[in-house]
Amino acid sequence: MTAGPTHSSAAVDRQPPAAERARTVALRSASALHVSGLGSCPVLAATTTADGGVLLVVPSSGGAVEGLRSSPLGDVPARLSVTDRSPLPLRHPVRGLVRLSGWLTPVPAGEVADLVLDFAETSPSEALFEVGLGAVLVRMDLAEVELEESGTCTDVDPDDFRAAAPDPVSRAEAELIAAQRAPLGRLCARVQNWAGQRDDVRLLGLDRFGIRFRVQGRRGCYDLRVPFAAPLCGTDGFAAALDDLLTCGPA
């Protein structure tokens, strides 16, 4: 599967580092698990914790647990794929895809309670209530991280991935889009004027470096970034940064 459009804009120079983008995508809820020798296996929830650990909640009767029980080494090679989709309707809604590869290992009984809390801190999920009942908490010892965006794949060093923090603006983009709907609409209209009426411009997403748009034309589509004057440290400065973009040119 190709994540996002196959044409990317040269205006995507000023953006979060790849490790940060991968950490942000890794916290999305759409995930799929592939276990070596077993193929696709159900996963109820997955997250990357604040310290960079990868945790999964899998059914007690699922293939991942069966693979761990039958493994002579106590672990199984696996790949967790997490898809990032736009919060708004788009012709091509997939913005990115991160593949986390490594070895699934059991979580010792004495660590489960603390790790469930770590899981809930980053990705609250009803599946956590099933741990110890119909579900099992497992961890992934990370070996490889691959980020795919706009048809381009980037290898991310696992240590860089663990050390990075997810983008705070992207994490809150649904709330920010709702709160700033009118000014974002004005900015989108400006980008539409730049692109021309033959192409359809849609808001793609937000991050601490700027605002992304998807330009959809008859012959394909590409992503365009309108960068802030300086990267944000959090969501508090978003409204002011957006206002700066709207006041730097004609209305």
PDB file of C-alpha atoms in Angstrom:
ATOM      1  CA  MET A   1       0.000   0.000   0.000  1.00  0.00           C
ATOM      2  CA  THR A   2       1.235   3.484  -0.821  1.00  0.00           C
ATOM      3  CA  ALA A   3       0.797   5.997   1.972  1.00  0.00           C
ATOM      4  CA  GLY A   4      -0.593   9.226   0.575  1.00  0.00           C
ATOM      5  CA  PRO A   5      -0.176  10.679  -2.904  1.00  0.00           C
ATOM      6  CA  THR A   6       2.617   9.683  -5.243  1.00  0.00           C
ATOM      7  CA  HIS A   7       3.673  13.274  -5.913  1.00  0.00           C
ATOM      8  CA  SER A   8       5.169  15.391  -3.135  1.00  0.00           C
ATOM      9  CA  SER A   9       5.881  19.094  -3.138  1.00  0.00           C
ATOM     10  CA  ALA A  10       9.330  20.640  -2.748  1.00  0.00           C
ATOM     11  CA  ALA A  11       7.718  22.886  -0.125  1.00  0.00           C
ATOM     12  CA  VAL A  12       7.918  20.061   2.430  1.00  0.00           C
ATOM     13  CA  ASP A  13      11.437  21.024   3.499  1.00  0.00           C
ATOM     14  CA  ARG A  14      10.471  22.551   6.825  1.00  0.00           C
ATOM     15  CA  GLN A  15       8.839  19.742   8.724  1.00  0.00           C
ATOM     16  CA  PRO A  16       9.330  17.651  11.877  1.00  0.00           C
ATOM     17  CA  PRO A  17      12.274  15.208  11.818  1.00  0.00           C
ATOM     18  CA  ALA A  18      11.536  11.726  10.486  1.00  0.00           C
ATOM     19  CA  ALA A  19      11.824  10.121  13.936  1.00  0.00           C
ATOM     20  CA  GLU A  20       9.281  12.577  15.332  1.00  0.00           C
ATOM     21  CA  ARG A  21       6.911  11.976  12.436  1.00  0.00           C
ATOM     22  CA  ALA A  22       7.233   8.208  12.920  1.00  0.00           C
ATOM     23  CA  ARG A  23       6.489   8.525  16.656  1.00  0.00           C
ATOM     24  CA  THR A  24       3.416  10.625  15.841  1.00  0.00           C
ATOM     25  CA  VAL A  25       2.082   8.092  13.334  1.00  0.00           C
ATOM     26  CA  ALA A  26       2.829   5.212  15.726  1.00  0.00           C
ATOM     27  CA  LEU A  27       0.213   6.584  18.145  1.00  0.00           C
ATOM     28  CA  ARG A  28      -2.632   6.365  15.633  1.00  0.00           C
ATOM     29  CA  SER A  29      -5.278   3.749  16.321  1.00  0.00           C
ATOM     30  CA  ALA A  30      -5.330   1.957  12.939  1.00  0.00           C
ATOM     31  CA  SER A  31      -2.840  -0.904  13.297  1.00  0.00           C
ATOM     32  CA  ALA A  32      -2.225  -4.351  11.825  1.00  0.00           C
ATOM     33  CA  LEU A  33       0.018  -7.140  13.100  1.00  0.00           C
ATOM     34  CA  HIS A  34       1.928  -9.675  11.016  1.00  0.00           C
ATOM     35  CA  VAL A  35       3.696 -12.505  12.844  1.00  0.00           C
ATOM     36  CA  SER A  36       6.357 -14.552  11.066  1.00  0.00           C
ATOM     37  CA  GLY A  37       5.071 -18.000  10.150  1.00  0.00           C
ATOM     38  CA  LEU A  38       1.506 -17.122  11.136  1.00  0.00           C
ATOM     39  CA  GLY A  39       0.629 -14.200   8.877  1.00  0.00           C
ATOM     40  CA  SER A  40      -1.900 -11.581   9.895  1.00  0.00           C
ATOM     41  CA  CYS A  41      -2.907 -11.792  13.560  1.00  0.00           C
ATOM     42  CA  PRO A  42      -5.556  -9.796  15.424  1.00  0.00           C
ATOM     43  CA  VAL A  43      -4.416  -6.876  17.569  1.00  0.00           C
ATOM     44  CA  LEU A  44      -6.857  -5.095  19.855  1.00  0.00           C
ATOM     45  CA  ALA A  45      -4.727  -2.022  20.561  1.00  0.00           C
ATOM     46  CA  ALA A  46      -1.142  -0.867  20.234  1.00  0.00           C
ATOM     47  CA  THR A  47       0.922   2.087  21.366  1.00  0.00           C
ATOM     48  CA  THR A  48       4.382   3.514  21.812  1.00  0.00           C
ATOM     49  CA  THR A  49       4.790   4.635  25.417  1.00  0.00           C
ATOM     50  CA  ALA A  50       6.401   7.864  26.590  1.00  0.00           C
ATOM     51  CA  ASP A  51       9.773   6.123  26.973  1.00  0.00           C
ATOM     52  CA  GLY A  52       9.592   4.634  23.460  1.00  0.00           C
ATOM     53  CA  GLY A  53       8.448   1.122  24.340  1.00  0.00           C
ATOM     54  CA  VAL A  54       6.113  -0.634  21.904  1.00  0.00           C
ATOM     55  CA  LEU A  55       3.197  -2.431  23.582  1.00  0.00           C
ATOM     56  CA  LEU A  56       0.331  -4.423  22.092  1.00  0.00           C
ATOM     57  CA  VAL A  57      -2.888  -5.879  23.452  1.00  0.00           C
ATOM     58  CA  VAL A  58      -3.697  -9.142  21.646  1.00  0.00           C
ATOM     59  CA  PRO A  59      -6.458 -11.738  22.158  1.00  0.00           C
ATOM     60  CA  SER A  60      -5.555 -14.594  24.515  1.00  0.00           C
ATOM     61  CA  SER A  61      -6.688 -17.075  21.874  1.00  0.00           C
ATOM     62  CA  GLY A  62      -5.082 -15.233  18.954  1.00  0.00           C
ATOM     63  CA  GLY A  63      -2.171 -16.225  16.753  1.00  0.00           C
ATOM     64  CA  ALA A  64       0.386 -13.977  18.481  1.00  0.00           C
ATOM     65  CA  VAL A  65      -0.082 -15.685  21.857  1.00  0.00           C
ATOM     66  CA  GLU A  66      -0.099 -19.125  20.256  1.00  0.00           C
ATOM     67  CA  GLY A  67       3.148 -18.263  18.467  1.00  0.00           C
ATOM     68  CA  LEU A  68       4.770 -17.180  21.731  1.00  0.00           C
ATOM     69  CA  ARG A  69       3.665 -20.350  23.501  1.00  0.00           C
ATOM     70  CA  SER A  70       5.129 -22.583  20.805  1.00  0.00           C
ATOM     71  CA  SER A  71       8.352 -20.634  20.292  1.00  0.00           C
ATOM     72  CA  PRO A  72      11.445 -22.407  21.661  1.00  0.00           C
ATOM     73  CA  LEU A  73      13.122 -19.015  22.130  1.00  0.00           C
ATOM     74  CA  GLY A  74      10.192 -17.373  23.866  1.00  0.00           C
ATOM     75  CA  ASP A  75       9.750 -14.676  21.224  1.00  0.00           C
ATOM     76  CA  VAL A  76       8.499 -14.404  17.640  1.00  0.00           C
ATOM     77  CA  PRO A  77       9.497 -12.046  14.787  1.00  0.00           C
ATOM     78  CA  ALA A  78       6.669  -9.648  13.951  1.00  0.00           C
ATOM     79  CA  ARG A  79       5.799  -6.404  12.204  1.00  0.00           C
ATOM     80  CA  LEU A  80       3.309  -3.844  13.448  1.00  0.00           C
ATOM     81  CA  SER A  81       1.975  -1.468  10.773  1.00  0.00           C
ATOM     82  CA  VAL A  82       0.223   1.722  11.864  1.00  0.00           C
ATOM     83  CA  THR A  83      -1.667   3.889   9.373  1.00  0.00           C
ATOM     84  CA  ASP A  84      -2.144   7.646   9.674  1.00  0.00           C
ATOM     85  CA  ARG A  85      -5.327   8.943   8.052  1.00  0.00           C
ATOM     86  CA  SER A  86      -6.543  12.492   7.676  1.00  0.00           C
ATOM     87  CA  PRO A  87      -9.271  13.513  10.142  1.00  0.00           C
ATOM     88  CA  LEU A  88     -11.117  15.146   7.217  1.00  0.00           C
ATOM     89  CA  PRO A  89     -12.704  13.512   4.127  1.00  0.00           C
ATOM     90  CA  LEU A  90     -10.199  13.181   1.281  1.00  0.00           C
ATOM     91  CA  ARG A  91      -9.984  11.245  -1.964  1.00  0.00           C
ATOM     92  CA  HIS A  92      -6.749   9.705  -0.653  1.00  0.00           C
ATOM     93  CA  PRO A  93      -7.068   9.834   3.151  1.00  0.00           C
ATOM     94  CA  VAL A  94      -3.832   7.998   4.042  1.00  0.00           C
ATOM     95  CA  ARG A  95      -1.124  10.461   5.068  1.00  0.00           C
ATOM     96  CA  GLY A  96       1.522   8.065   6.316  1.00  0.00           C
ATOM     97  CA  LEU A  97       2.394   4.565   7.395  1.00  0.00           C
ATOM     98  CA  VAL A  98       4.951   3.377   9.936  1.00  0.00           C
ATOM     99  CA  ARG A  99       6.193  -0.203  10.109  1.00  0.00           C
ATOM    100  CA  LEU A 100       7.701  -1.344  13.414  1.00  0.00           C
ATOM    101  CA  SER A 101       9.577  -4.633  13.120  1.00  0.00           C
ATOM    102  CA  GLY A 102      11.174  -6.720  15.836  1.00  0.00           C
ATOM    103  CA  TRP A 103      10.374  -9.560  18.215  1.00  0.00           C
ATOM    104  CA  LEU A 104       7.207  -9.996  20.231  1.00  0.00           C
ATOM    105  CA  THR A 105       7.935 -11.052  23.798  1.00  0.00           C
ATOM    106  CA  PRO A 106       5.686 -11.787  26.783  1.00  0.00           C
ATOM    107  CA  VAL A 107       5.363  -9.199  29.547  1.00  0.00           C
ATOM    108  CA  PRO A 108       6.245 -10.681  32.966  1.00  0.00           C
ATOM    109  CA  ALA A 109       3.241 -10.819  35.293  1.00  0.00           C
ATOM    110  CA  GLY A 110       4.860  -8.427  37.757  1.00  0.00           C
ATOM    111  CA  GLU A 111       5.201  -5.708  35.098  1.00  0.00           C
ATOM    112  CA  VAL A 112       1.728  -5.883  33.571  1.00  0.00           C
ATOM    113  CA  ALA A 113      -0.024  -3.438  35.899  1.00  0.00           C
ATOM    114  CA  ASP A 114       2.582  -0.696  35.486  1.00  0.00           C
ATOM    115  CA  LEU A 115       2.778  -1.148  31.721  1.00  0.00           C
ATOM    116  CA  VAL A 116      -1.011  -1.016  31.387  1.00  0.00           C
ATOM    117  CA  LEU A 117      -0.847   2.407  33.053  1.00  0.00           C
ATOM    118  CA  ASP A 118       1.955   3.465  30.695  1.00  0.00           C
ATOM    119  CA  PHE A 119      -0.182   2.269  27.764  1.00  0.00           C
ATOM    120  CA  ALA A 120      -3.223   4.200  28.979  1.00  0.00           C
ATOM    121  CA  GLU A 121      -1.181   7.374  29.410  1.00  0.00           C
ATOM    122  CA  THR A 122      -0.384   7.557  25.699  1.00  0.00           C
ATOM    123  CA  SER A 123      -3.312   5.663  24.129  1.00  0.00           C
ATOM    124  CA  PRO A 124      -6.390   5.143  26.329  1.00  0.00           C
ATOM    125  CA  SER A 125      -8.268   2.094  25.069  1.00  0.00           C
ATOM    126  CA  GLU A 126     -11.128  -0.074  26.271  1.00  0.00           C
ATOM    127  CA  ALA A 127      -9.030  -3.092  25.248  1.00  0.00           C
ATOM    128  CA  LEU A 128      -6.874  -2.506  28.341  1.00  0.00           C
ATOM    129  CA  PHE A 129      -9.781  -3.630  30.522  1.00  0.00           C
ATOM    130  CA  GLU A 130      -9.556  -7.052  28.839  1.00  0.00           C
ATOM    131  CA  VAL A 131      -5.908  -7.619  29.821  1.00  0.00           C
ATOM    132  CA  GLY A 132      -5.821 -10.659  32.101  1.00  0.00           C
ATOM    133  CA  LEU A 133      -9.271 -11.730  30.942  1.00  0.00           C
ATOM    134  CA  GLY A 134      -9.658 -12.250  27.193  1.00  0.00           C
ATOM    135  CA  ALA A 135      -6.503 -10.391  26.209  1.00  0.00           C
ATOM    136  CA  VAL A 136      -2.758 -10.388  26.857  1.00  0.00           C
ATOM    137  CA  LEU A 137      -0.264  -7.531  26.974  1.00  0.00           C
ATOM    138  CA  VAL A 138       2.914  -8.149  24.977  1.00  0.00           C
ATOM    139  CA  ARG A 139       5.865  -5.949  24.047  1.00  0.00           C
ATOM    140  CA  MET A 140       7.933  -5.610  20.892  1.00  0.00           C
ATOM    141  CA  ASP A 141      11.716  -5.503  21.072  1.00  0.00           C
ATOM    142  CA  LEU A 142      12.225  -3.016  18.267  1.00  0.00           C
ATOM    143  CA  ALA A 143      14.747  -3.744  15.498  1.00  0.00           C
ATOM    144  CA  GLU A 144      13.630  -1.653  12.501  1.00  0.00           C
ATOM    145  CA  VAL A 145      11.428   1.383  11.877  1.00  0.00           C
ATOM    146  CA  GLU A 146      10.258   2.388   8.410  1.00  0.00           C
ATOM    147  CA  LEU A 147       8.214   5.497   7.667  1.00  0.00           C
ATOM    148  CA  GLU A 148       6.302   5.805   4.387  1.00  0.00           C
ATOM    149  CA  GLU A 149       4.913   9.140   3.241  1.00  0.00           C
ATOM    150  CA  SER A 150       3.937  10.377  -0.217  1.00  0.00           C
ATOM    151  CA  GLY A 151       5.269   7.204  -1.812  1.00  0.00           C
ATOM    152  CA  THR A 152       8.709   7.620  -0.199  1.00  0.00           C
ATOM    153  CA  CYS A 153      10.112   5.248   2.447  1.00  0.00           C
ATOM    154  CA  THR A 154      12.518   6.439   5.128  1.00  0.00           C
ATOM    155  CA  ASP A 155      14.443   4.182   7.510  1.00  0.00           C
ATOM    156  CA  VAL A 156      14.436   5.571  11.051  1.00  0.00           C
ATOM    157  CA  ASP A 157      17.038   4.492  13.576  1.00  0.00           C
ATOM    158  CA  PRO A 158      15.222   2.651  16.413  1.00  0.00           C
ATOM    159  CA  ASP A 159      17.167   4.630  19.041  1.00  0.00           C
ATOM    160  CA  ASP A 160      16.119   7.894  17.387  1.00  0.00           C
ATOM    161  CA  PHE A 161      12.525   6.650  17.304  1.00  0.00           C
ATOM    162  CA  ARG A 162      12.584   5.809  21.014  1.00  0.00           C
ATOM    163  CA  ALA A 163      14.147   9.160  21.898  1.00  0.00           C
ATOM    164  CA  ALA A 164      11.743  11.262  19.825  1.00  0.00           C
ATOM    165  CA  ALA A 165       8.509  12.751  21.154  1.00  0.00           C
ATOM    166  CA  PRO A 166       5.255  12.777  19.167  1.00  0.00           C
ATOM    167  CA  ASP A 167       4.238  16.092  17.639  1.00  0.00           C
ATOM    168  CA  PRO A 168       1.971  17.874  20.180  1.00  0.00           C
ATOM    169  CA  VAL A 169       0.098  19.884  17.538  1.00  0.00           C
ATOM    170  CA  SER A 170      -0.584  16.847  15.364  1.00  0.00           C
ATOM    171  CA  ARG A 171      -1.826  14.946  18.406  1.00  0.00           C
ATOM    172  CA  ALA A 172      -4.390  17.688  19.048  1.00  0.00           C
ATOM    173  CA  GLU A 173      -5.222  18.491  15.426  1.00  0.00           C
ATOM    174  CA  ALA A 174      -8.897  17.453  15.582  1.00  0.00           C
ATOM    175  CA  GLU A 175      -9.544  19.882  18.445  1.00  0.00           C
ATOM    176  CA  LEU A 176      -7.476  22.641  16.818  1.00  0.00           C
ATOM    177  CA  ILE A 177      -9.263  22.231  13.473  1.00  0.00           C
ATOM    178  CA  ALA A 178     -12.625  22.562  15.225  1.00  0.00           C
ATOM    179  CA  ALA A 179     -11.518  25.597  17.239  1.00  0.00           C
ATOM    180  CA  GLN A 180      -9.852  27.385  14.295  1.00  0.00           C
ATOM    181  CA  ARG A 181     -12.225  26.375  11.507  1.00  0.00           C
ATOM    182  CA  ALA A 182     -12.786  29.913  10.161  1.00  0.00           C
ATOM    183  CA  PRO A 183      -9.134  31.050   9.905  1.00  0.00           C
ATOM    184  CA  LEU A 184      -8.101  27.675   8.513  1.00  0.00           C
ATOM    185  CA  GLY A 185     -10.813  28.074   5.890  1.00  0.00           C
ATOM    186  CA  ARG A 186      -9.396  31.475   4.910  1.00  0.00           C
ATOM    187  CA  LEU A 187      -5.910  30.032   4.607  1.00  0.00           C
ATOM    188  CA  CYS A 188      -7.255  27.159   2.498  1.00  0.00           C
ATOM    189  CA  ALA A 189      -8.913  29.707   0.185  1.00  0.00           C
ATOM    190  CA  ARG A 190      -5.544  31.420  -0.311  1.00  0.00           C
ATOM    191  CA  VAL A 191      -3.892  28.138  -1.217  1.00  0.00           C
ATOM    192  CA  GLN A 192      -6.795  27.437  -3.589  1.00  0.00           C
ATOM    193  CA  ASN A 193      -6.175  30.773  -5.344  1.00  0.00           C
ATOM    194  CA  TRP A 194      -2.504  29.862  -5.682  1.00  0.00           C
ATOM    195  CA  ALA A 195      -3.230  26.372  -7.037  1.00  0.00           C
ATOM    196  CA  GLY A 196      -5.914  27.487  -9.475  1.00  0.00           C
ATOM    197  CA  GLN A 197      -9.546  26.501  -9.740  1.00  0.00           C
ATOM    198  CA  ARG A 198      -8.848  23.320 -11.709  1.00  0.00           C
ATOM    199  CA  ASP A 199      -7.280  21.691  -8.648  1.00  0.00           C
ATOM    200  CA  ASP A 200      -9.133  20.896  -5.435  1.00  0.00           C
ATOM    201  CA  VAL A 201      -7.356  22.030  -2.249  1.00  0.00           C
ATOM    202  CA  ARG A 202      -8.224  20.361   1.058  1.00  0.00           C
ATOM    203  CA  LEU A 203      -6.815  20.708   4.545  1.00  0.00           C
ATOM    204  CA  LEU A 204      -4.620  17.664   5.195  1.00  0.00           C
ATOM    205  CA  GLY A 205      -3.334  18.145   8.726  1.00  0.00           C
ATOM    206  CA  LEU A 206      -1.470  20.191  11.303  1.00  0.00           C
ATOM    207  CA  ASP A 207       1.880  19.856  13.013  1.00  0.00           C
ATOM    208  CA  ARG A 208       4.142  22.119  15.014  1.00  0.00           C
ATOM    209  CA  PHE A 209       6.010  23.247  11.882  1.00  0.00           C
ATOM    210  CA  GLY A 210       2.994  24.340   9.851  1.00  0.00           C
ATOM    211  CA  ILE A 211      -0.228  23.449   8.061  1.00  0.00           C
ATOM    212  CA  ARG A 212      -0.463  20.846   5.327  1.00  0.00           C
ATOM    213  CA  PHE A 213      -2.817  20.824   2.375  1.00  0.00           C
ATOM    214  CA  ARG A 214      -3.645  18.162  -0.194  1.00  0.00           C
ATOM    215  CA  VAL A 215      -3.863  19.514  -3.745  1.00  0.00           C
ATOM    216  CA  GLN A 216      -5.935  17.101  -5.842  1.00  0.00           C
ATOM    217  CA  GLY A 217      -5.881  17.474  -9.608  1.00  0.00           C
ATOM    218  CA  ARG A 218      -7.014  15.471 -12.600  1.00  0.00           C
ATOM    219  CA  ARG A 219      -3.546  13.972 -13.124  1.00  0.00           C
ATOM    220  CA  GLY A 220      -2.749  13.185  -9.506  1.00  0.00           C
ATOM    221  CA  CYS A 221      -2.199  14.972  -6.238  1.00  0.00           C
ATOM    222  CA  TYR A 222       0.545  16.334  -4.041  1.00  0.00           C
ATOM    223  CA  ASP A 223       0.972  17.688  -0.539  1.00  0.00           C
ATOM    224  CA  LEU A 224       1.869  21.297   0.168  1.00  0.00           C
ATOM    225  CA  ARG A 225       3.054  22.783   3.444  1.00  0.00           C
ATOM    226  CA  VAL A 226       2.504  26.359   4.622  1.00  0.00           C
ATOM    227  CA  PRO A 227       5.211  26.712   7.300  1.00  0.00           C
ATOM    228  CA  PHE A 228       5.047  28.781  10.457  1.00  0.00           C
ATOM    229  CA  ALA A 229       7.707  31.433  11.018  1.00  0.00           C
ATOM    230  CA  ALA A 230       9.169  29.153  13.698  1.00  0.00           C
ATOM    231  CA  PRO A 231       8.238  25.681  14.990  1.00  0.00           C
ATOM    232  CA  LEU A 232       5.810  25.623  17.900  1.00  0.00           C
ATOM    233  CA  CYS A 233       6.595  24.020  21.245  1.00  0.00           C
ATOM    234  CA  GLY A 234       2.967  23.098  21.881  1.00  0.00           C
ATOM    235  CA  THR A 235      -0.622  23.939  21.051  1.00  0.00           C
ATOM    236  CA  ASP A 236      -0.778  27.232  22.967  1.00  0.00           C
ATOM    237  CA  GLY A 237       0.843  29.230  20.178  1.00  0.00           C
ATOM    238  CA  PHE A 238      -1.140  27.706  17.315  1.00  0.00           C
ATOM    239  CA  ALA A 239      -3.808  30.424  17.000  1.00  0.00           C
ATOM    240  CA  ALA A 240      -1.186  33.189  16.959  1.00  0.00           C
ATOM    241  CA  ALA A 241       0.958  31.350  14.400  1.00  0.00           C
ATOM    242  CA  LEU A 242      -2.077  30.857  12.159  1.00  0.00           C
ATOM    243  CA  ASP A 243      -2.952  34.553  12.489  1.00  0.00           C
ATOM    244  CA  ASP A 244       0.602  35.440  11.439  1.00  0.00           C
ATOM    245  CA  LEU A 245       0.164  33.393   8.252  1.00  0.00           C
ATOM    246  CA  LEU A 246      -3.051  35.265   7.453  1.00  0.00           C
ATOM    247  CA  THR A 247      -1.575  38.709   8.082  1.00  0.00           C
ATOM    248  CA  CYS A 248       1.608  38.255   6.049  1.00  0.00           C
ATOM    249  CA  GLY A 249      -0.196  38.834   2.743  1.00  0.00           C
ATOM    250  CA  PRO A 250      -3.411  40.107   1.196  1.00  0.00           C
ATOM    251  CA  ALA A 251      -6.637  38.783   2.694  1.00  0.00           C
TER     252      ALA A 251
END
